[in-house]
XYZ file of C-alpha atoms in Angstrom:
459
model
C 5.543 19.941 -20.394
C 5.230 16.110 -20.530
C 7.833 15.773 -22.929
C 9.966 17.182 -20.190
C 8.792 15.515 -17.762
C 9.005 11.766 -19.073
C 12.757 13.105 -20.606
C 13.463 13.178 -16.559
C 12.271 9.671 -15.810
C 13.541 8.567 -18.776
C 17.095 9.504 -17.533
C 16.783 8.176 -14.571
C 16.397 4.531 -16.127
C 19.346 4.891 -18.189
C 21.244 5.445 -14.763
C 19.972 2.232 -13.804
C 20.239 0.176 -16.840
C 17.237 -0.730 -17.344
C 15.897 1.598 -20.721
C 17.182 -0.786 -23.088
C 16.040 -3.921 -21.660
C 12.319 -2.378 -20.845
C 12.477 -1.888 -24.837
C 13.753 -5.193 -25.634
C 10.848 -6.461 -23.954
C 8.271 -4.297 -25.197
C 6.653 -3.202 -21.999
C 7.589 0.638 -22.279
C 5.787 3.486 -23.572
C 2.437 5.306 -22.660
C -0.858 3.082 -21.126
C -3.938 2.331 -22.908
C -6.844 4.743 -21.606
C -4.728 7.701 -19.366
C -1.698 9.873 -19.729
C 0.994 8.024 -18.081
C 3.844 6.035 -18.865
C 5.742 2.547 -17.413
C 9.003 3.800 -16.924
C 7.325 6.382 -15.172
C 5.777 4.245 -12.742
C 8.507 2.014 -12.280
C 10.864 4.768 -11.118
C 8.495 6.268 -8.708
C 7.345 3.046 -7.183
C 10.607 1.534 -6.695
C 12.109 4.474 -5.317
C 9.622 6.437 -3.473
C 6.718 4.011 -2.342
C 7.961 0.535 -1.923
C 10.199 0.923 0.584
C 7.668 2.286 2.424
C 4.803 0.272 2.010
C 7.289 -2.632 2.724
C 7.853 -1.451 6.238
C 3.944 0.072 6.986
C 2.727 -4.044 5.829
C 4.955 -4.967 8.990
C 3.169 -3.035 11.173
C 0.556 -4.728 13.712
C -2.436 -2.818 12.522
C -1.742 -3.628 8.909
C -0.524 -7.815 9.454
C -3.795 -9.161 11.276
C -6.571 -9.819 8.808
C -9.374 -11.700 9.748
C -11.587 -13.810 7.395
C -14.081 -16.491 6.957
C -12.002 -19.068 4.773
C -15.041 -21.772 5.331
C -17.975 -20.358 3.304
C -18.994 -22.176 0.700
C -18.619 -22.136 -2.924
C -22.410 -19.973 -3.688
C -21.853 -21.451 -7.692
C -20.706 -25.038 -7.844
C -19.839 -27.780 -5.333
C -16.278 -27.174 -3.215
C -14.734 -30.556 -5.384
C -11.274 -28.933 -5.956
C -9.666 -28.424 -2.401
C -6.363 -28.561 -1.893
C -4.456 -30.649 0.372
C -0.950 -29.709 -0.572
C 0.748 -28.695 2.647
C 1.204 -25.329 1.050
C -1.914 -24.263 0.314
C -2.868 -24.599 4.592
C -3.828 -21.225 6.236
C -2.212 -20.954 9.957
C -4.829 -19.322 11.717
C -3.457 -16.861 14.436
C -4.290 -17.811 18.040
C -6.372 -14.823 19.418
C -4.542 -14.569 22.692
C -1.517 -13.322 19.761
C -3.711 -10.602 18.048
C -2.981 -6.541 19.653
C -6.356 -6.330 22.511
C -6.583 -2.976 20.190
C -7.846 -5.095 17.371
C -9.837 -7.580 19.336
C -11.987 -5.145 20.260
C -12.977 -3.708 16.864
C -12.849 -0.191 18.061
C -9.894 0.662 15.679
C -10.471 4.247 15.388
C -10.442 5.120 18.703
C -11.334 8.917 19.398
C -8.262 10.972 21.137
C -9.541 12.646 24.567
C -8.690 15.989 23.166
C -11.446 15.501 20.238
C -14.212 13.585 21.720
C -16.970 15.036 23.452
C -18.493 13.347 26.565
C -21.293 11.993 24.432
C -18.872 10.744 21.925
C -16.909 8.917 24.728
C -20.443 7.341 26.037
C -21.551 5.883 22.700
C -18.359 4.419 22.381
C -18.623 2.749 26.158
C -22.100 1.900 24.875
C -20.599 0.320 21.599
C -18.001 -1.563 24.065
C -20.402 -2.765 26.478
C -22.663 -4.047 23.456
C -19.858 -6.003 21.895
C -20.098 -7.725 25.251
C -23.366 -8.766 25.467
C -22.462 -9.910 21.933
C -20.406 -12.154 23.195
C -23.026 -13.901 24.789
C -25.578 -14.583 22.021
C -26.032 -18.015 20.086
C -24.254 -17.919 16.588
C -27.820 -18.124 14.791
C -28.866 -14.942 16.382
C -24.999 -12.928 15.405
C -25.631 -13.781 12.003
C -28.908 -12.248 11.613
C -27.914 -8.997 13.157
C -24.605 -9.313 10.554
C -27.151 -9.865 8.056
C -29.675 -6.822 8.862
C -26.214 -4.600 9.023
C -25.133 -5.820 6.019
C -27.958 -4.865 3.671
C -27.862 -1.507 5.335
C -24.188 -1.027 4.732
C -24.089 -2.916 1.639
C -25.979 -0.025 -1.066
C -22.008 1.468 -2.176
C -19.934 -1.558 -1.782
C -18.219 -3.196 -4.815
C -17.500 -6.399 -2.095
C -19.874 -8.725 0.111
C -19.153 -6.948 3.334
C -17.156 -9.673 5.500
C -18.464 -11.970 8.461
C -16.357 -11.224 11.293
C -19.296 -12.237 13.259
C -19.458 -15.482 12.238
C -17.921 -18.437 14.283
C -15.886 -19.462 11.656
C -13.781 -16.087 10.878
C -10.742 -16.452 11.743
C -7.567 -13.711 12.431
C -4.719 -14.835 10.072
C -1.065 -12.857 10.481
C -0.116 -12.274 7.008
C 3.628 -12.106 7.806
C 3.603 -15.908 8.195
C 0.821 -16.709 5.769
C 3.089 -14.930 2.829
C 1.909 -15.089 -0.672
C 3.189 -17.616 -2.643
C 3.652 -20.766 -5.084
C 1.286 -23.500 -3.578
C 0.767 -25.719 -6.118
C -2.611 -25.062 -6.884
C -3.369 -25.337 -10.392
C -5.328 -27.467 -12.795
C -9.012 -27.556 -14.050
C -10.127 -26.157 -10.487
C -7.904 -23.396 -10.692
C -8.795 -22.486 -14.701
C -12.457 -22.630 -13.356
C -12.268 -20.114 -11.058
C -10.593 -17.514 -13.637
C -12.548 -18.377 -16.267
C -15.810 -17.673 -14.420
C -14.479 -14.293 -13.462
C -13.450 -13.373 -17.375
C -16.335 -15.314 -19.055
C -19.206 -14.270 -16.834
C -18.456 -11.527 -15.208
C -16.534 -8.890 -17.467
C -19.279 -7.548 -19.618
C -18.175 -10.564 -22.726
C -20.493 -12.269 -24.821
C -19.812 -16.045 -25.160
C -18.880 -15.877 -29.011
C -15.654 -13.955 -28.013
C -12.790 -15.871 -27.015
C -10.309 -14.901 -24.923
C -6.467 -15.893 -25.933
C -4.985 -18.204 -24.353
C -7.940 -19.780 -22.120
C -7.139 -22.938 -21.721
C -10.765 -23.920 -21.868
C -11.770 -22.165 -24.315
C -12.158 -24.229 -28.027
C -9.430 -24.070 -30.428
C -9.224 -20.530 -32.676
C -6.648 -21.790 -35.003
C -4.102 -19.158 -35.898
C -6.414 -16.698 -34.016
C -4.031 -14.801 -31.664
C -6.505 -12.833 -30.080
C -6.949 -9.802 -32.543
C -10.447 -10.778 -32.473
C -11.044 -10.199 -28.291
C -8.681 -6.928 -28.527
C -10.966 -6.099 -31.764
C -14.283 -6.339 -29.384
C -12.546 -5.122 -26.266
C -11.580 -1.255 -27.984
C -15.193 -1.328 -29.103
C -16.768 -0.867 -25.622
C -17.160 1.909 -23.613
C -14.072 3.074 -21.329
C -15.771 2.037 -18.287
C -16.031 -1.405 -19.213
C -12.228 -1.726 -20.985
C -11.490 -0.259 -17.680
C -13.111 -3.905 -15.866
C -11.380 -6.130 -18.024
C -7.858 -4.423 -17.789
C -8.520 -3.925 -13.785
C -9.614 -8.065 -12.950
C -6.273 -8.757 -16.059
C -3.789 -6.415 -14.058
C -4.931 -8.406 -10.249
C -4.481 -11.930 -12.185
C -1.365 -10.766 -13.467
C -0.158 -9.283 -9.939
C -0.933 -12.783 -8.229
C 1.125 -14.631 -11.413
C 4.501 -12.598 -11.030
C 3.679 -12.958 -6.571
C 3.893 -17.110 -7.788
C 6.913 -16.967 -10.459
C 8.661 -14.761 -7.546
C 8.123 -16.775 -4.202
C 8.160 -20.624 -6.312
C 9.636 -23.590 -3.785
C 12.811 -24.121 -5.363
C 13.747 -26.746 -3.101
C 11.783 -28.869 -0.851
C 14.843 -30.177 0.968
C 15.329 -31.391 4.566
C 14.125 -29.636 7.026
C 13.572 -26.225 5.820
C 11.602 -25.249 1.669
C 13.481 -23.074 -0.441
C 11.512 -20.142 -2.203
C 12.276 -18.020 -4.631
C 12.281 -16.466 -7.980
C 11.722 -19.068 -10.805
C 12.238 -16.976 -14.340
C 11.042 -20.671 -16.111
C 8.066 -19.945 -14.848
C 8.052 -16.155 -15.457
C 8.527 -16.679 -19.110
C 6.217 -19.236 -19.309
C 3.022 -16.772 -18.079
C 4.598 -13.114 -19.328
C 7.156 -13.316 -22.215
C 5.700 -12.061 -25.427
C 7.467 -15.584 -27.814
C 5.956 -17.639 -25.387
C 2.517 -16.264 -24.953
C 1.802 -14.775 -28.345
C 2.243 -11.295 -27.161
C -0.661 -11.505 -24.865
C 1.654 -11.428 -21.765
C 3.109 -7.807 -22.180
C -0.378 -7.065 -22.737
C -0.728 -8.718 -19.186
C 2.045 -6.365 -17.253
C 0.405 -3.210 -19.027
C -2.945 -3.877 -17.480
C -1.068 -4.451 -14.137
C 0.652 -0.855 -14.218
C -3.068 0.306 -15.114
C -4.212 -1.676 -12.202
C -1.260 0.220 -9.624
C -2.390 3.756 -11.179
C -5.637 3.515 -10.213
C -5.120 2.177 -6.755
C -2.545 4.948 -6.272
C -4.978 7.448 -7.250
C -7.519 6.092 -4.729
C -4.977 6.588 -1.919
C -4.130 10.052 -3.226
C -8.104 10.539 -2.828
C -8.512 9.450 0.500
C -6.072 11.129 2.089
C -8.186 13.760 4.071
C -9.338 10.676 5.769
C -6.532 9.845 7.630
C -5.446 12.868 7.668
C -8.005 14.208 10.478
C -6.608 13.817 14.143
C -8.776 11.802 15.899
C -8.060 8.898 13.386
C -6.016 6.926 15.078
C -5.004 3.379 13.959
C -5.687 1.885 17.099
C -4.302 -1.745 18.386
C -3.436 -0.502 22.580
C 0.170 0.017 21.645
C 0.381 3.931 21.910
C 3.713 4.438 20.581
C 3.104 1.991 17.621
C 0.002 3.144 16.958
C 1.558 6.792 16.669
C 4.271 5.615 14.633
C 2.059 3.422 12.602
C -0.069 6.691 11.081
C 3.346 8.607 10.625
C 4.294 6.181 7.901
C 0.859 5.672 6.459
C 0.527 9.421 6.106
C 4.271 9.697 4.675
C 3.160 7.115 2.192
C -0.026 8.781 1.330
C 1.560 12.234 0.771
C 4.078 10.319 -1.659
C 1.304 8.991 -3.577
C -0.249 13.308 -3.964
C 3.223 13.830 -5.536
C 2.724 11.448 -8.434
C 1.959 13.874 -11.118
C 0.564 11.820 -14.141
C -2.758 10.369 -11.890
C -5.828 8.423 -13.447
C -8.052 10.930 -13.629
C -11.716 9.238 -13.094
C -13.848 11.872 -14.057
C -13.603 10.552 -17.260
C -15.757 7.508 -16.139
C -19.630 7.150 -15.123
C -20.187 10.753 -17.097
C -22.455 10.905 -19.731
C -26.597 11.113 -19.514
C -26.777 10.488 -15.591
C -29.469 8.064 -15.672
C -27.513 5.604 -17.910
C -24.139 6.530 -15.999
C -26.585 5.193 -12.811
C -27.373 1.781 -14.530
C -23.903 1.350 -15.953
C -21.747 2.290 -12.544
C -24.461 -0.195 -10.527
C -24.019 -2.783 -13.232
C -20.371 -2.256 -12.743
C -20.376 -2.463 -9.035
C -22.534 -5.433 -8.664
C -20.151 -7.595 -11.834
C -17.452 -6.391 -9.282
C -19.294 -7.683 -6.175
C -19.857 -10.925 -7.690
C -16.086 -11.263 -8.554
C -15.445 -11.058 -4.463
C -17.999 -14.016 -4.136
C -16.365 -16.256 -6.390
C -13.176 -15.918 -4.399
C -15.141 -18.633 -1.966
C -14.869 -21.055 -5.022
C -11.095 -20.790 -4.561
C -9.961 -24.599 -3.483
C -6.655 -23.342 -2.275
C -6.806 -21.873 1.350
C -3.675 -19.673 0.882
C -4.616 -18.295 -2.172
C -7.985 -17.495 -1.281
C -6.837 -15.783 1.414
C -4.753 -13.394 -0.433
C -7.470 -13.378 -3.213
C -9.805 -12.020 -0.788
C -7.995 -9.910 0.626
C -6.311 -7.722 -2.861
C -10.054 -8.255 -4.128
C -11.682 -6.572 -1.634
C -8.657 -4.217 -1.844
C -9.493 -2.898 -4.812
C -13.417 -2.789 -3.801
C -12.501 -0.157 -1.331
C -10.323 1.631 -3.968
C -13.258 1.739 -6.249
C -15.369 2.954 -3.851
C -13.326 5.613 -2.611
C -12.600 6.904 -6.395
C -16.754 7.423 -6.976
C -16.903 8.885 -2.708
C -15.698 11.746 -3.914
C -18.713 14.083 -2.561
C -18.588 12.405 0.243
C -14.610 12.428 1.132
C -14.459 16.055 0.345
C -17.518 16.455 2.458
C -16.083 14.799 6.060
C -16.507 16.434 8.997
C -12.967 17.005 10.959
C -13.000 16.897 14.436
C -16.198 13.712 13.966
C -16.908 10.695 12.110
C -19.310 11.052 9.151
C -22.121 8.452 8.023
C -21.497 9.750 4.300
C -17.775 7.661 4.432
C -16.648 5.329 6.669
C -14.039 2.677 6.569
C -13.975 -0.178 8.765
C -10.439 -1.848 9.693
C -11.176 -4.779 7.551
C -11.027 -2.065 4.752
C -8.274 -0.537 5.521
C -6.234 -3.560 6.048
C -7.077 -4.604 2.572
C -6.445 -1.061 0.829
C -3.446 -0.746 2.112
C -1.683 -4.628 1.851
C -3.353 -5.197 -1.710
C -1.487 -1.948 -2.943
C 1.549 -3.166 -1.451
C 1.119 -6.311 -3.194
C 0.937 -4.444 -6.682
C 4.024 -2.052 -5.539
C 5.892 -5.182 -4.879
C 4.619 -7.096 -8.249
C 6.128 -3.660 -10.005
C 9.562 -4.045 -7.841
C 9.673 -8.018 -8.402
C 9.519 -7.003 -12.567
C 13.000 -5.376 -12.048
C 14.383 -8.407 -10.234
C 13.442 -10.582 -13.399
C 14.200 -8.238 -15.987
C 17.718 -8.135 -14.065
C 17.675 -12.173 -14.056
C 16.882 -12.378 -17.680
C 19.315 -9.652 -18.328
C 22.120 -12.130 -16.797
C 20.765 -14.736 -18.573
C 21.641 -13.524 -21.682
């Protein structure tokens, strides 16, 4: 039966030209640790999901993200800001965010489904917010701080401050991702921290490439992919999850690079220099095809998280609430048509395989996992650049919420549906981030067919 099946996507890529090429650049075949292909992926993504994610990322609900972009580096002083024009955030001015959104009360309960009590506790919840208003900073931050250790026991992210005075709603239509500049010794810090401390690696292993890391000599990095098949899947399946986001973020940079800072108006665009500098397998000693795998990895198990949490949305007082009726309405009638794309996938991640031998060392190992994770999402503070932290953040604690739907499972299958359940929530701030740092992985898999049609021409 798979034979069959991959002989179908496998046809479709010789109608597009692209077999041969994925071949001559060695990023074909079956992944490392599940039972799917790239050329399967790359069919179904381009086809069926990104033009659809494309347009849902346009929507209001899904465009206004707000974030604290002025906490503090918790591990070393903030002495690698950047001041290149590029790197500035434009924060959005509040009288341009949907009221909907203002007034956090995104999933607004239809008339039809609430009860009279429901209605009250959300009037209650309303007129609360406005007394809110009226407290001194000092005092918002400690009840943010009482909620958050109460909410905080299954997160794989530091829950975010929208309380505080400095968070700030950012449209991420005119903050695109993209080439800033950024880069250097406070950039390599920031990665390196991630990989060296916080992906289950003893010092004595090096990874390849690391740019501070000492010289291995002719060591191409058999010795880290030596140590790396010798751990357990769930922690290959950390290293190849953090790999696939830093190789997402590389090909959003070699895609949207300023081309031309000419009068007037910057030109931005694909730069394949740059691409084959950070992915082609002469250039980087094979390690970057091993890069792009762990991406694809990356996409199936955020796809299989959205498969999961379906039911969610599915339930029909969710409603994806900014005042706009009509929008709103429209809004869920592509995120559903996008989630029922994703249930048609048929070679998922299948996660059972994870967190399940003896269950008290599963325990220790999936809260040792969740808190490496957690610490990954406070490091993005260390980020000097303000653009890049801000889409760091955000595709970070993306994939938090992924992880934490995949191990919800109970609790999804479990939900209540004409009510909201305390087993599962998700606030908007998760949402938001589920959805756009998906989208940014769909459209890391589309922008791979752009250059692999670029270097194509080259040739």
């Amino acid at each position: 039966m798979f034979g069959n099946r991959c002989s179908f996507w496998e046809a479709s890529l010789f109608a597009l030209g692209l077999f041969g090429l994925l071949h001559s650049e060695q990023l074909t075949g079956v992944l490392d640790d599940c039972f799917c292909d790239i050329e399967s992926i790359d069919v179904f993504n381009n086809f069926k999901i990104y033009p659809h994610i494309r347009k849902l990322m346009e929507r209001d609900f899904f465009r206004y993200y707000k974030v604290n972009l002025k906490r503090p580096c918790p591990f070393w002083p903030d002495d690698g800001q950047c001041f290149i024009k590029d790197c500035h955030v434009e924060p959005c001015p509040e009288s341009k965010v949907p009221v909907g959104i203002k007034s956090g009360n995104y999933n607004k309960y239809s008339q039809t489904s609430s009860s009279s009590s429901d209605v009250r506790e959300c009037e209650q919840a309303h007129e609360l917010g406005a007394v809110n208003n009226t407290l001194s900073n000092q005092t918002k931050e400690a009840f943010a701080d009482w909620a958050h250790h109460d909410d905080a026991q299954d997160h794989f992210c530091g829950l975010d401050d929208e309380m505080s005075p400095d968070a700030e709603y950012v449209d991420l239509l005119l903050n695109p991702e993209r080439y800033t500049g950024y880069k250097g010794p406070s950039a390599w810090r920031v990665w390196n921290s991630i990989y060296e401390e916080n992906c289950f690696k003893p010092r004595s292993v090096y990874r390849p490439l690391n740019p501070l890391a000492p010289s291995r000599g002719d060591d191409d990095g058999e010795g880290f992919y030596t140590w790396l098949e010798g751990l357990c899947l769930e922690k290959r399946v950390f290293y190849r999850l953090i790999s696939g986001l830093h190789s997402s973020i590389n090909i959003h940079l070699c895609a949207e690079y300023l081309l031309d800072e000419g009068w007037g108006k910057s030109v931005w665009g694909p730069n394949l220099h740059e691409f084959r500098r950070r992915f082609d397998p002469a250039e980087t000693k094979g390690e970057g095809t091993r890069r792009l795998k762990n991406l694809y990895f990356l996409y199936l198990i955020e796809l299989r998280a959205l498969t999961k949490v379906t039911p969610y949305f599915e339930r029909s007082f969710i409603n994806l609430y900014t005042g706009n009726t009509q929008e709103d309405s429209s809004t869920k009638d592509l995120l559903l048509q996008v989630l029922n794309e994703t249930k048609s996938f048929p070679m998922h991640f299948d996660e059972s395989s994870m967190f399940a031998g003896h269950k008290t060392e599963s325990k220790t190992l999936k809260e040792e996992f969740r808190l490496h994770f957690k610490n990954i999402s406070r490091i993005m503070d260390c980020v000097g650049c303000s653009k890049c932290r801000l889409w760091g953040t955000l595709q970070t604690q993306g994939l938090g919420t992924a992880l934490r739907i995949l191990f919800s499972e109970k609790e999804i299958k479990s939900l209540p549906e004409n009510s909201p359940s305390k087993g599962f929530q998700l606030t908007r701030q998760e949402i938001v981030a589920l959805l756009n740092g998906f989208a940014r992985l769909s459209t890391s898999i589309k922008e791979l067919h752009n250059f692999r049609t670029l270097l194509k021409d080259q040739r």
